[in-house]
mmCIF file with all atom_site columns, C-alpha atoms in Angstrom:
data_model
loop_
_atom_site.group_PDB
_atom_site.id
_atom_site.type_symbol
_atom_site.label_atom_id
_atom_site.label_alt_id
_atom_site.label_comp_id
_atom_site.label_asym_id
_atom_site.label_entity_id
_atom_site.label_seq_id
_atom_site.pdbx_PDB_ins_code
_atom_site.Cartn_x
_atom_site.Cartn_y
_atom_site.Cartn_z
_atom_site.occupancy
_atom_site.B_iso_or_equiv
_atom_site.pdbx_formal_charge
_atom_site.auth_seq_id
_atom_site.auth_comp_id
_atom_site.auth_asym_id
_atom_site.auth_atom_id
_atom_site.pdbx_PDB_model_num
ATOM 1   C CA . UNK Q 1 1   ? 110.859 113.114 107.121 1.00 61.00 ? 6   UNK Q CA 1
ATOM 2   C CA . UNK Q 1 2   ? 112.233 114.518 103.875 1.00 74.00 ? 7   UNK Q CA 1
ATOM 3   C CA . UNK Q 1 3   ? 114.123 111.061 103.715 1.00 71.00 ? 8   UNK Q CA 1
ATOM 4   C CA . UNK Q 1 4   ? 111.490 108.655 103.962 1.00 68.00 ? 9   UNK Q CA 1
ATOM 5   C CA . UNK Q 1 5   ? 109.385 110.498 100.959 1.00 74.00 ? 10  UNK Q CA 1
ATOM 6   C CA . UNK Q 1 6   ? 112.532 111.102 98.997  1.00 79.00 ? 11  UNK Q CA 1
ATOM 7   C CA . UNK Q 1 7   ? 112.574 106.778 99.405  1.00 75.00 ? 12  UNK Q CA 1
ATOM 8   C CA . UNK Q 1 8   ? 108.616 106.769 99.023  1.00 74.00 ? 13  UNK Q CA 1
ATOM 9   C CA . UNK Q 1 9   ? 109.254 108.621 95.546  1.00 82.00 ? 14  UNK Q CA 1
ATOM 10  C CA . UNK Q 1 10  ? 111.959 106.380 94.120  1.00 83.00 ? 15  UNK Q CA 1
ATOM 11  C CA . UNK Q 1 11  ? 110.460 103.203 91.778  1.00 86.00 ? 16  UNK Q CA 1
ATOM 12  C CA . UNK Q 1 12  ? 110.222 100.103 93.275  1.00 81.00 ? 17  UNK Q CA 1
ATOM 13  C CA . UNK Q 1 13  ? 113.032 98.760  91.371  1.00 88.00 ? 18  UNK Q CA 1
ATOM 14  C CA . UNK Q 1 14  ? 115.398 101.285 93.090  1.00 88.00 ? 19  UNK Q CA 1
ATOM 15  C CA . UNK Q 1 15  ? 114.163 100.581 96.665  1.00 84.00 ? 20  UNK Q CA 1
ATOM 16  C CA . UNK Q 1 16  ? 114.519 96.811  96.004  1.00 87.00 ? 21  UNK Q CA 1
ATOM 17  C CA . UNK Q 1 17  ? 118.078 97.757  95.303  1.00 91.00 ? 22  UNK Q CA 1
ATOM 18  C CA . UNK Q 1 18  ? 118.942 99.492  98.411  1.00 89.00 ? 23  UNK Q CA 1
ATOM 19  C CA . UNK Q 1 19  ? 116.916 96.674  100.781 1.00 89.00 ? 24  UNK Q CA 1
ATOM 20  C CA . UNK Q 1 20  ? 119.343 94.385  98.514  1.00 93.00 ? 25  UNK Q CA 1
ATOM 21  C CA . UNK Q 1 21  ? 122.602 96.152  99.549  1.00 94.00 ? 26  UNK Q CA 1
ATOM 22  C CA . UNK Q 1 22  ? 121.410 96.916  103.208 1.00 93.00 ? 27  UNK Q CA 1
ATOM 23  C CA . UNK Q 1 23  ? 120.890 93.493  103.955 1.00 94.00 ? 28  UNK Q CA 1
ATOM 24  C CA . UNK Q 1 24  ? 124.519 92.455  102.265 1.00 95.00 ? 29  UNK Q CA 1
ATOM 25  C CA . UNK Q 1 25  ? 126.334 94.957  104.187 1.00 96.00 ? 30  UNK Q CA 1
ATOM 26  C CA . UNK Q 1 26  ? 124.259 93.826  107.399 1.00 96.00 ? 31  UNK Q CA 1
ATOM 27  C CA . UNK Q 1 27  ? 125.044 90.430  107.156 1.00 96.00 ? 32  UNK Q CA 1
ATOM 28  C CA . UNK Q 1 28  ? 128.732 91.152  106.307 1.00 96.00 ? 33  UNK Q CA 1
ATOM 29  C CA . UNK Q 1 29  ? 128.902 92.780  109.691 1.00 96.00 ? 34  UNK Q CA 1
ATOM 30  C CA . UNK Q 1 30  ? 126.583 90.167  111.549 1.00 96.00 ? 35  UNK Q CA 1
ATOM 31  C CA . UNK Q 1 31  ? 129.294 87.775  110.298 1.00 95.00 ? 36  UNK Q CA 1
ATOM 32  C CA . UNK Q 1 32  ? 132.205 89.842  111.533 1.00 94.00 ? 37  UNK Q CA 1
ATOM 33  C CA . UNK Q 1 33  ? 130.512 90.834  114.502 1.00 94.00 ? 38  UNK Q CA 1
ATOM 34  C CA . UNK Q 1 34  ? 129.901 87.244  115.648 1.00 94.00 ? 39  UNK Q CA 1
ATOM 35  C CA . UNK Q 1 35  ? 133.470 86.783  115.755 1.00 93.00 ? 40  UNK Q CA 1
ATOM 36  C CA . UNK Q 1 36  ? 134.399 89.365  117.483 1.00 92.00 ? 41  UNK Q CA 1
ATOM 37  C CA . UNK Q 1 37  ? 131.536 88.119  119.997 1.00 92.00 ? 42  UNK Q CA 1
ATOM 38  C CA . UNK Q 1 38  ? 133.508 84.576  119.767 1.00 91.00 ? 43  UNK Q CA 1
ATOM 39  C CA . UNK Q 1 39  ? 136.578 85.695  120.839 1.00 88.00 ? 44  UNK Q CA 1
ATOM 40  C CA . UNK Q 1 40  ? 135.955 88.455  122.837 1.00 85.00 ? 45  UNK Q CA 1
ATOM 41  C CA . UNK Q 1 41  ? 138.580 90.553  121.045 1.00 79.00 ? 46  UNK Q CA 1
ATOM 42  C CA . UNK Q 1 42  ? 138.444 93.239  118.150 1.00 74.00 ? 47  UNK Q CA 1
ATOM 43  C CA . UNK Q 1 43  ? 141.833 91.893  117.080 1.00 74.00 ? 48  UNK Q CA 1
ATOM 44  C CA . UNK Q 1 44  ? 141.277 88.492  114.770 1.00 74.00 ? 49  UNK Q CA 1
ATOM 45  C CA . UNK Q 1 45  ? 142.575 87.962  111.258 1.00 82.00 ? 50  UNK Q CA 1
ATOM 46  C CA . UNK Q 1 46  ? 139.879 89.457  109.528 1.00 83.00 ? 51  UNK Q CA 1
ATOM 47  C CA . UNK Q 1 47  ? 141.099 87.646  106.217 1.00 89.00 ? 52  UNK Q CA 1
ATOM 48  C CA . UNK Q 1 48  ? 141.936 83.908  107.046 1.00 90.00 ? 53  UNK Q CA 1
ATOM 49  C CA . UNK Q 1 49  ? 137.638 83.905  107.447 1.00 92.00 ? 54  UNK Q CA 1
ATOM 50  C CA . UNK Q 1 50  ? 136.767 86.121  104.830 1.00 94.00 ? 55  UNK Q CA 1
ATOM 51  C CA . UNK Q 1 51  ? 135.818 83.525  102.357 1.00 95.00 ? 56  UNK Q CA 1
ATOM 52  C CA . UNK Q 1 52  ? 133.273 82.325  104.807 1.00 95.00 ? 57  UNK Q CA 1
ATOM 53  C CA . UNK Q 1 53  ? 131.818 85.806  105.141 1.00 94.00 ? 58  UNK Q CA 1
ATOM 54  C CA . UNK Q 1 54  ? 131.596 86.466  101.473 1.00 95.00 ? 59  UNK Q CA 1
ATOM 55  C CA . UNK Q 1 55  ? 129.766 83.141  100.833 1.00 96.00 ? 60  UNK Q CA 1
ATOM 56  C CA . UNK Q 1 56  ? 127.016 84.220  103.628 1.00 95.00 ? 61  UNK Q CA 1
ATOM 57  C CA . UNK Q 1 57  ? 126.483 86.794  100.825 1.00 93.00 ? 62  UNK Q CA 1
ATOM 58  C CA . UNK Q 1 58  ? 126.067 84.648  98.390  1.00 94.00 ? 63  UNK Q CA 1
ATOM 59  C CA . UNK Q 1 59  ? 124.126 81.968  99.873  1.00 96.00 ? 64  UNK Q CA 1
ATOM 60  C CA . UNK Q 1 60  ? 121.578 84.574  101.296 1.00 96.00 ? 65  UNK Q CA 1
ATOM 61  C CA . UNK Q 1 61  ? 120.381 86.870  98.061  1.00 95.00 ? 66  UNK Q CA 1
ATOM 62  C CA . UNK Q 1 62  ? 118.653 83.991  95.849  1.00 95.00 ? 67  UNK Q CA 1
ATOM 63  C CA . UNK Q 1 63  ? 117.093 82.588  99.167  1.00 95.00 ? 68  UNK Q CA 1
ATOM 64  C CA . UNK Q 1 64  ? 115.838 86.337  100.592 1.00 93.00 ? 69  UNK Q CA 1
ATOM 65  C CA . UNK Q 1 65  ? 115.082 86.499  96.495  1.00 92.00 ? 70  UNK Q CA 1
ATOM 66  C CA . UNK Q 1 66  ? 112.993 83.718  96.542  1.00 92.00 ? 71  UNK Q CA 1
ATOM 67  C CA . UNK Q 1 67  ? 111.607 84.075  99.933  1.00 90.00 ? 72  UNK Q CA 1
ATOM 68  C CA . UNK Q 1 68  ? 109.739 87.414  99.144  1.00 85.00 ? 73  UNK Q CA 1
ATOM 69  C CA . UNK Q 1 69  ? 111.329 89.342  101.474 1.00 85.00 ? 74  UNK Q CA 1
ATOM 70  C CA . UNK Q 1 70  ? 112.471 91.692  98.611  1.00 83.00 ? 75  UNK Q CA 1
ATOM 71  C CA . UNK Q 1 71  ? 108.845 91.637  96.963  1.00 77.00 ? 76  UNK Q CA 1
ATOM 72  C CA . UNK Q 1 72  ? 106.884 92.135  99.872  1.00 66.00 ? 77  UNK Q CA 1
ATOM 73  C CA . UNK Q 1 73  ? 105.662 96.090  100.504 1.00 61.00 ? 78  UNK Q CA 1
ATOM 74  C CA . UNK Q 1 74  ? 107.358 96.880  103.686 1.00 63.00 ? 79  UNK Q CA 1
ATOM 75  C CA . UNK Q 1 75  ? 104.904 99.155  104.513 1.00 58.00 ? 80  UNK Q CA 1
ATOM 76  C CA . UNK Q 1 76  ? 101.924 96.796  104.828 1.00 63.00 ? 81  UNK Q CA 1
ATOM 77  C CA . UNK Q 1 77  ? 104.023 93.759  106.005 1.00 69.00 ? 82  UNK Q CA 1
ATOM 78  C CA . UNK Q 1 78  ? 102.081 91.804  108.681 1.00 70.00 ? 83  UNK Q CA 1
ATOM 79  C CA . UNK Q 1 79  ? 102.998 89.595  111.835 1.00 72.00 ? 84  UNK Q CA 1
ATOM 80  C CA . UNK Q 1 80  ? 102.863 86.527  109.450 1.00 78.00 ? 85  UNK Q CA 1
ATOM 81  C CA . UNK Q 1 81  ? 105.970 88.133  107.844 1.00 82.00 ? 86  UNK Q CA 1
ATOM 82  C CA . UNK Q 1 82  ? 108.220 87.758  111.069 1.00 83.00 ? 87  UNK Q CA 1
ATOM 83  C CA . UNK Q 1 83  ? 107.529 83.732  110.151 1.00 87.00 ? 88  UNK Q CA 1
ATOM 84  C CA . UNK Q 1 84  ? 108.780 84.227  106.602 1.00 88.00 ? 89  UNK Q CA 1
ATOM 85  C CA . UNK Q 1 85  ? 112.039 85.708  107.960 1.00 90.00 ? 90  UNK Q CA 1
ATOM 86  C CA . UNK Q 1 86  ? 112.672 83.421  110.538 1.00 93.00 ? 91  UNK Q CA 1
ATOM 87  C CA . UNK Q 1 87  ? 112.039 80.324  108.227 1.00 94.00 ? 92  UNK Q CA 1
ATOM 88  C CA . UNK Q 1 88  ? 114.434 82.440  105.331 1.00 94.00 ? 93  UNK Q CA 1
ATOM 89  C CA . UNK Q 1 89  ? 117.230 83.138  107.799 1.00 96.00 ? 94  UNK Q CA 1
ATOM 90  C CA . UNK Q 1 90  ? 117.172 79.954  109.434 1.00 97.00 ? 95  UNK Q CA 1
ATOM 91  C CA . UNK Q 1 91  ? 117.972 78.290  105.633 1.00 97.00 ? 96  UNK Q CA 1
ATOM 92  C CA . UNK Q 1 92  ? 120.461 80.337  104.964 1.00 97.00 ? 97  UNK Q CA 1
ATOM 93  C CA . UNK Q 1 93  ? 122.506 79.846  107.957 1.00 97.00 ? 98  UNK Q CA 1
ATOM 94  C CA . UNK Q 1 94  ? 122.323 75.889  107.399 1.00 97.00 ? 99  UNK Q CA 1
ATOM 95  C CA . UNK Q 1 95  ? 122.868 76.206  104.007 1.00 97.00 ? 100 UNK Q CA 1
ATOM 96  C CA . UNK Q 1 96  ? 125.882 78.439  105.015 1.00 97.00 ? 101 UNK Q CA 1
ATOM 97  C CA . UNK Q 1 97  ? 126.880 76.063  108.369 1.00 97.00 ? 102 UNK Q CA 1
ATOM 98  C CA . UNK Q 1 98  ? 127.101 73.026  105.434 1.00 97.00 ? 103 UNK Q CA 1
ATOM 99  C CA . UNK Q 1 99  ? 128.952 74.430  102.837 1.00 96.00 ? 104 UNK Q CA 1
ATOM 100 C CA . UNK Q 1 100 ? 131.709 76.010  105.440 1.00 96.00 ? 105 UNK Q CA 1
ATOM 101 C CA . UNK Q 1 101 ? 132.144 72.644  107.076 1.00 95.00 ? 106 UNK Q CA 1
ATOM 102 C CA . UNK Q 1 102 ? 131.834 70.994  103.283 1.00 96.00 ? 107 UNK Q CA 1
ATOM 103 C CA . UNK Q 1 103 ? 134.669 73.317  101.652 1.00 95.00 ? 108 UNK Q CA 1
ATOM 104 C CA . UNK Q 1 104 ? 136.804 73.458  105.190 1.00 93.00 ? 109 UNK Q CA 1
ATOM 105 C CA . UNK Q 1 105 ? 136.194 77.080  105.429 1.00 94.00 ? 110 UNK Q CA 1
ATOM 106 C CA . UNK Q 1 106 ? 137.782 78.334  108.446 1.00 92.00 ? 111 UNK Q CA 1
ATOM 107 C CA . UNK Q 1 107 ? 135.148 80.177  110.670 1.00 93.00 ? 112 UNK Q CA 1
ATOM 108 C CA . UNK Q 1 108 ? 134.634 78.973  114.700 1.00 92.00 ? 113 UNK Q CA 1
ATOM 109 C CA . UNK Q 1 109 ? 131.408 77.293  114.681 1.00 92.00 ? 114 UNK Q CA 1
ATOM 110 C CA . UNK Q 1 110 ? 130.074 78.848  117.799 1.00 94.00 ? 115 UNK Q CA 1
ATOM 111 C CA . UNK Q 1 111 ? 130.324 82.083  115.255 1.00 94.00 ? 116 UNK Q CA 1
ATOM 112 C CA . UNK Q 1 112 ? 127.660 80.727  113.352 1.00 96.00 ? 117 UNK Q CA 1
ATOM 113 C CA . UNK Q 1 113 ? 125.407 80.160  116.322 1.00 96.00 ? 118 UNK Q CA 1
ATOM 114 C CA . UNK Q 1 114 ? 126.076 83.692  117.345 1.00 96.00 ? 119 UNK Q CA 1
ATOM 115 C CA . UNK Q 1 115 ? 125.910 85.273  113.887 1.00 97.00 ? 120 UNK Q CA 1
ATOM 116 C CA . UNK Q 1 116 ? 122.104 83.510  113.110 1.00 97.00 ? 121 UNK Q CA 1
ATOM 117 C CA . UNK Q 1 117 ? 120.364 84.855  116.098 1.00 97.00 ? 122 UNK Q CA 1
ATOM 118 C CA . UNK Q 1 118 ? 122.283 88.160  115.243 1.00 97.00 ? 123 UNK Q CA 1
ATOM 119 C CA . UNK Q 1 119 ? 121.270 88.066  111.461 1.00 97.00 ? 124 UNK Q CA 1
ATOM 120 C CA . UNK Q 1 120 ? 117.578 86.971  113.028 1.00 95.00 ? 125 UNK Q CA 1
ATOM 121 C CA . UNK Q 1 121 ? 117.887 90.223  114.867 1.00 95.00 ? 126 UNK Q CA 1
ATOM 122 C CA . UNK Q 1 122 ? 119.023 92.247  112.177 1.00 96.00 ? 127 UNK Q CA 1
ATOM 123 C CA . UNK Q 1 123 ? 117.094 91.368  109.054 1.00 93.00 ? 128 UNK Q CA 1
ATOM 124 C CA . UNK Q 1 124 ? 113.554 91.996  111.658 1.00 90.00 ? 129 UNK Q CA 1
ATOM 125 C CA . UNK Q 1 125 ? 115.041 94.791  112.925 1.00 91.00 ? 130 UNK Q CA 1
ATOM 126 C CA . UNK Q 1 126 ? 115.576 96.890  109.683 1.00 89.00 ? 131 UNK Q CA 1
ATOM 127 C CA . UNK Q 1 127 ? 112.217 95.379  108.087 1.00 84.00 ? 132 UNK Q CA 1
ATOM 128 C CA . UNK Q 1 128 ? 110.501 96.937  111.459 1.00 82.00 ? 133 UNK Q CA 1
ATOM 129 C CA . UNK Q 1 129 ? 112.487 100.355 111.074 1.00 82.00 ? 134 UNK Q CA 1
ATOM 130 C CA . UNK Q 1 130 ? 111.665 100.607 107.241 1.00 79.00 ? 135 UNK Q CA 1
ATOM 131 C CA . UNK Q 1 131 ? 108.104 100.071 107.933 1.00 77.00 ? 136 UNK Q CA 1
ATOM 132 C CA . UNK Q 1 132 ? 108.002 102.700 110.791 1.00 78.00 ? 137 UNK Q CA 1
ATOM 133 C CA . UNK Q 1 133 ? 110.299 105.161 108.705 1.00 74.00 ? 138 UNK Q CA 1
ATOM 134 C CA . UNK Q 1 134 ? 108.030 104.875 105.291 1.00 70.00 ? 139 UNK Q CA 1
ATOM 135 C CA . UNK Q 1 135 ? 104.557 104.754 107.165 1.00 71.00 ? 140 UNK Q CA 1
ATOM 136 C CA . UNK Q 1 136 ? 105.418 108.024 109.194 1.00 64.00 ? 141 UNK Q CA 1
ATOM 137 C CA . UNK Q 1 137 ? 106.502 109.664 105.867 1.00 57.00 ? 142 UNK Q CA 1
ATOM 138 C CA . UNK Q 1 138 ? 103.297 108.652 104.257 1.00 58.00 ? 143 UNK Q CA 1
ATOM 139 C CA . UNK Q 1 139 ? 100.951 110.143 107.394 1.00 56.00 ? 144 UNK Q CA 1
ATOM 140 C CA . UNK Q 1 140 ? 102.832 113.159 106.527 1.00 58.00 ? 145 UNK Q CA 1
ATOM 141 C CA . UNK Q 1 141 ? 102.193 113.290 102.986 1.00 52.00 ? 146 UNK Q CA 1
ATOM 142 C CA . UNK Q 1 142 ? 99.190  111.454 101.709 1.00 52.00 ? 147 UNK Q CA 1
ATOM 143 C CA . UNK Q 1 143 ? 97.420  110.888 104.647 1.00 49.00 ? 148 UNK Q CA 1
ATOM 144 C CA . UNK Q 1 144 ? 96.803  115.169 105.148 1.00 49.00 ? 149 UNK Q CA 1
ATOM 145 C CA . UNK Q 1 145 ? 95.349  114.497 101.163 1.00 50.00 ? 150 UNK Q CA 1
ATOM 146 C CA . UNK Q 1 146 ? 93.240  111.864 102.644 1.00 51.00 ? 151 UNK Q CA 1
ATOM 147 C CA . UNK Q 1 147 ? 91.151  114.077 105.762 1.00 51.00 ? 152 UNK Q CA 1
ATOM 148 C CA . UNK Q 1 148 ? 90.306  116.343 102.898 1.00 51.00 ? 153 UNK Q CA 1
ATOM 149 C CA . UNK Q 1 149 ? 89.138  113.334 100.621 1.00 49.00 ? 154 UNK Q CA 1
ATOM 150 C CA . UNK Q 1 150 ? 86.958  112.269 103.799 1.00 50.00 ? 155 UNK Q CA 1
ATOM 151 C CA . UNK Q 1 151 ? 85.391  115.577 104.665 1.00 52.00 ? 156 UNK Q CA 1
ATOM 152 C CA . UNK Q 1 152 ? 84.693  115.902 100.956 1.00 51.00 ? 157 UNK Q CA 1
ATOM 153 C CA . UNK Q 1 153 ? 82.455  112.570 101.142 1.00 53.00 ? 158 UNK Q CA 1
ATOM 154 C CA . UNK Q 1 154 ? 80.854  113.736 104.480 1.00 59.00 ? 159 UNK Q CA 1
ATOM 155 C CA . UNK Q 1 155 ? 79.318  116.596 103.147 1.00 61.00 ? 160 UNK Q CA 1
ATOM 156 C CA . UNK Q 1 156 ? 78.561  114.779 99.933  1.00 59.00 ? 161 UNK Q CA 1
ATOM 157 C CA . UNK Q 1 157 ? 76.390  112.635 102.249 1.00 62.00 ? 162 UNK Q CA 1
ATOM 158 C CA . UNK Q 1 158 ? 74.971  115.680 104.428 1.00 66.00 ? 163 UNK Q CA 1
ATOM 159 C CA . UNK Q 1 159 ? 73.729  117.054 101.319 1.00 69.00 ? 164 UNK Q CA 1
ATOM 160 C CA . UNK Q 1 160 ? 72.321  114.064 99.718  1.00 69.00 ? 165 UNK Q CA 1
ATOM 161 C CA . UNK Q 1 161 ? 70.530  112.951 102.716 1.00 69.00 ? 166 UNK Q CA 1
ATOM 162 C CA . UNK Q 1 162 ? 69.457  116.906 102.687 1.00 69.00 ? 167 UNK Q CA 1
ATOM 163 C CA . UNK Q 1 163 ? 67.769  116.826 99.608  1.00 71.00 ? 168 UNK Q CA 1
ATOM 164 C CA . UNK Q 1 164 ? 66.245  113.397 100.392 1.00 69.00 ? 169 UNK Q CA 1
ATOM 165 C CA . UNK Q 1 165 ? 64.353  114.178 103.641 1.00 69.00 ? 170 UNK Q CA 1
ATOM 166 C CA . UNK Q 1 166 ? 63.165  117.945 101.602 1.00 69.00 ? 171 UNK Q CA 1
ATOM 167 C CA . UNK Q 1 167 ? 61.619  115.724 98.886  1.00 71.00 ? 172 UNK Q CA 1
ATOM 168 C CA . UNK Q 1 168 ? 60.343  113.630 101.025 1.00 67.00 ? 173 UNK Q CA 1
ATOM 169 C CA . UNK Q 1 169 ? 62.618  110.358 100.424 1.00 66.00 ? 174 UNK Q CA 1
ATOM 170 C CA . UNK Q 1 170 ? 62.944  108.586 103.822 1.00 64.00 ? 175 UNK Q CA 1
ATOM 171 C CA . UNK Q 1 171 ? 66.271  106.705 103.607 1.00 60.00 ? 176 UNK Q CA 1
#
């Protein structure tokens, strides 16, 4: 758990940064792995589609960017969220099906099928795992603060109620 509160400690400028590259690289290998999917081979010419795969990229960051999924707090995301990525993925991948059949990109359009449902996957996947990773690092570390915060304010109340009911004071 010394990761997830080395990531807890960075600013949130810096963790925006790695969610930024994580989901790049993902969807770079999303795309790729869709077409090995397609064809059913690990052999395909990797560069007569990598155009298509580098404007995925492209397409995705200002919509993600604009979307909040870079603003929201991972670790007090809610079920309303999955909605948000669904509706953000989904407008990539048509934004990304159009301009590949617009600029005669080559990439097998099944692929895209394949790669959406896989990006779908992925992007609610690693939103999931970053919320489980940071919230178990912060029950290790600020929640142990917390007990003694709460045991502080019970006896605060044992005593006041204490010196009520000697004086007299009904609460």
């Amino acid at each position: 758990m010394k990761f997830a509160r080395s990531i807890l400690m960075l600013p949130r400028f810096h963790k925006r940064l790695i969610s930024i590259a994580v989901d790049m690289l993902g969807l770079w290998l999303v795309a790729v792995m869709a077409i090995w999917l397609r064809f059913g081979d690990s052999v395909f010419p990797l560069l007569d589609y990598l155009p298509a795969i580098a404007l995925l990229s492209i397409l995705a960051l200002p919509i993600f960017i604009t979307r909040g999924l870079y603003r929201a707090v991972v670790r007090y995301i809610g079920h309303h969220f999955a909605m948000t990525v669904l509706t953000s993925v989904t407008m990539v991948f048509v934004l990304w099906a159009a301009a590949i059949f617009m600029l005669d990109l080559k990439f097998p359009r099944s692929a895209i099928v394949i790669a959406w449902l896989l990006a779908l996957f992925y992007i609610s996947i690693t939103r999931l795992a970053a919320r489980w990773l940071l919230s178990e690092g912060l029950a290790k570390s600020h929640y142990a603060s917390r007990k003694k915060c709460g045991d502080f304010w019970c006896g605060f109340v044992r005593e006041t109620v204490a010196q009520c009911a000697g004086k007299g004071i009904r609460l």
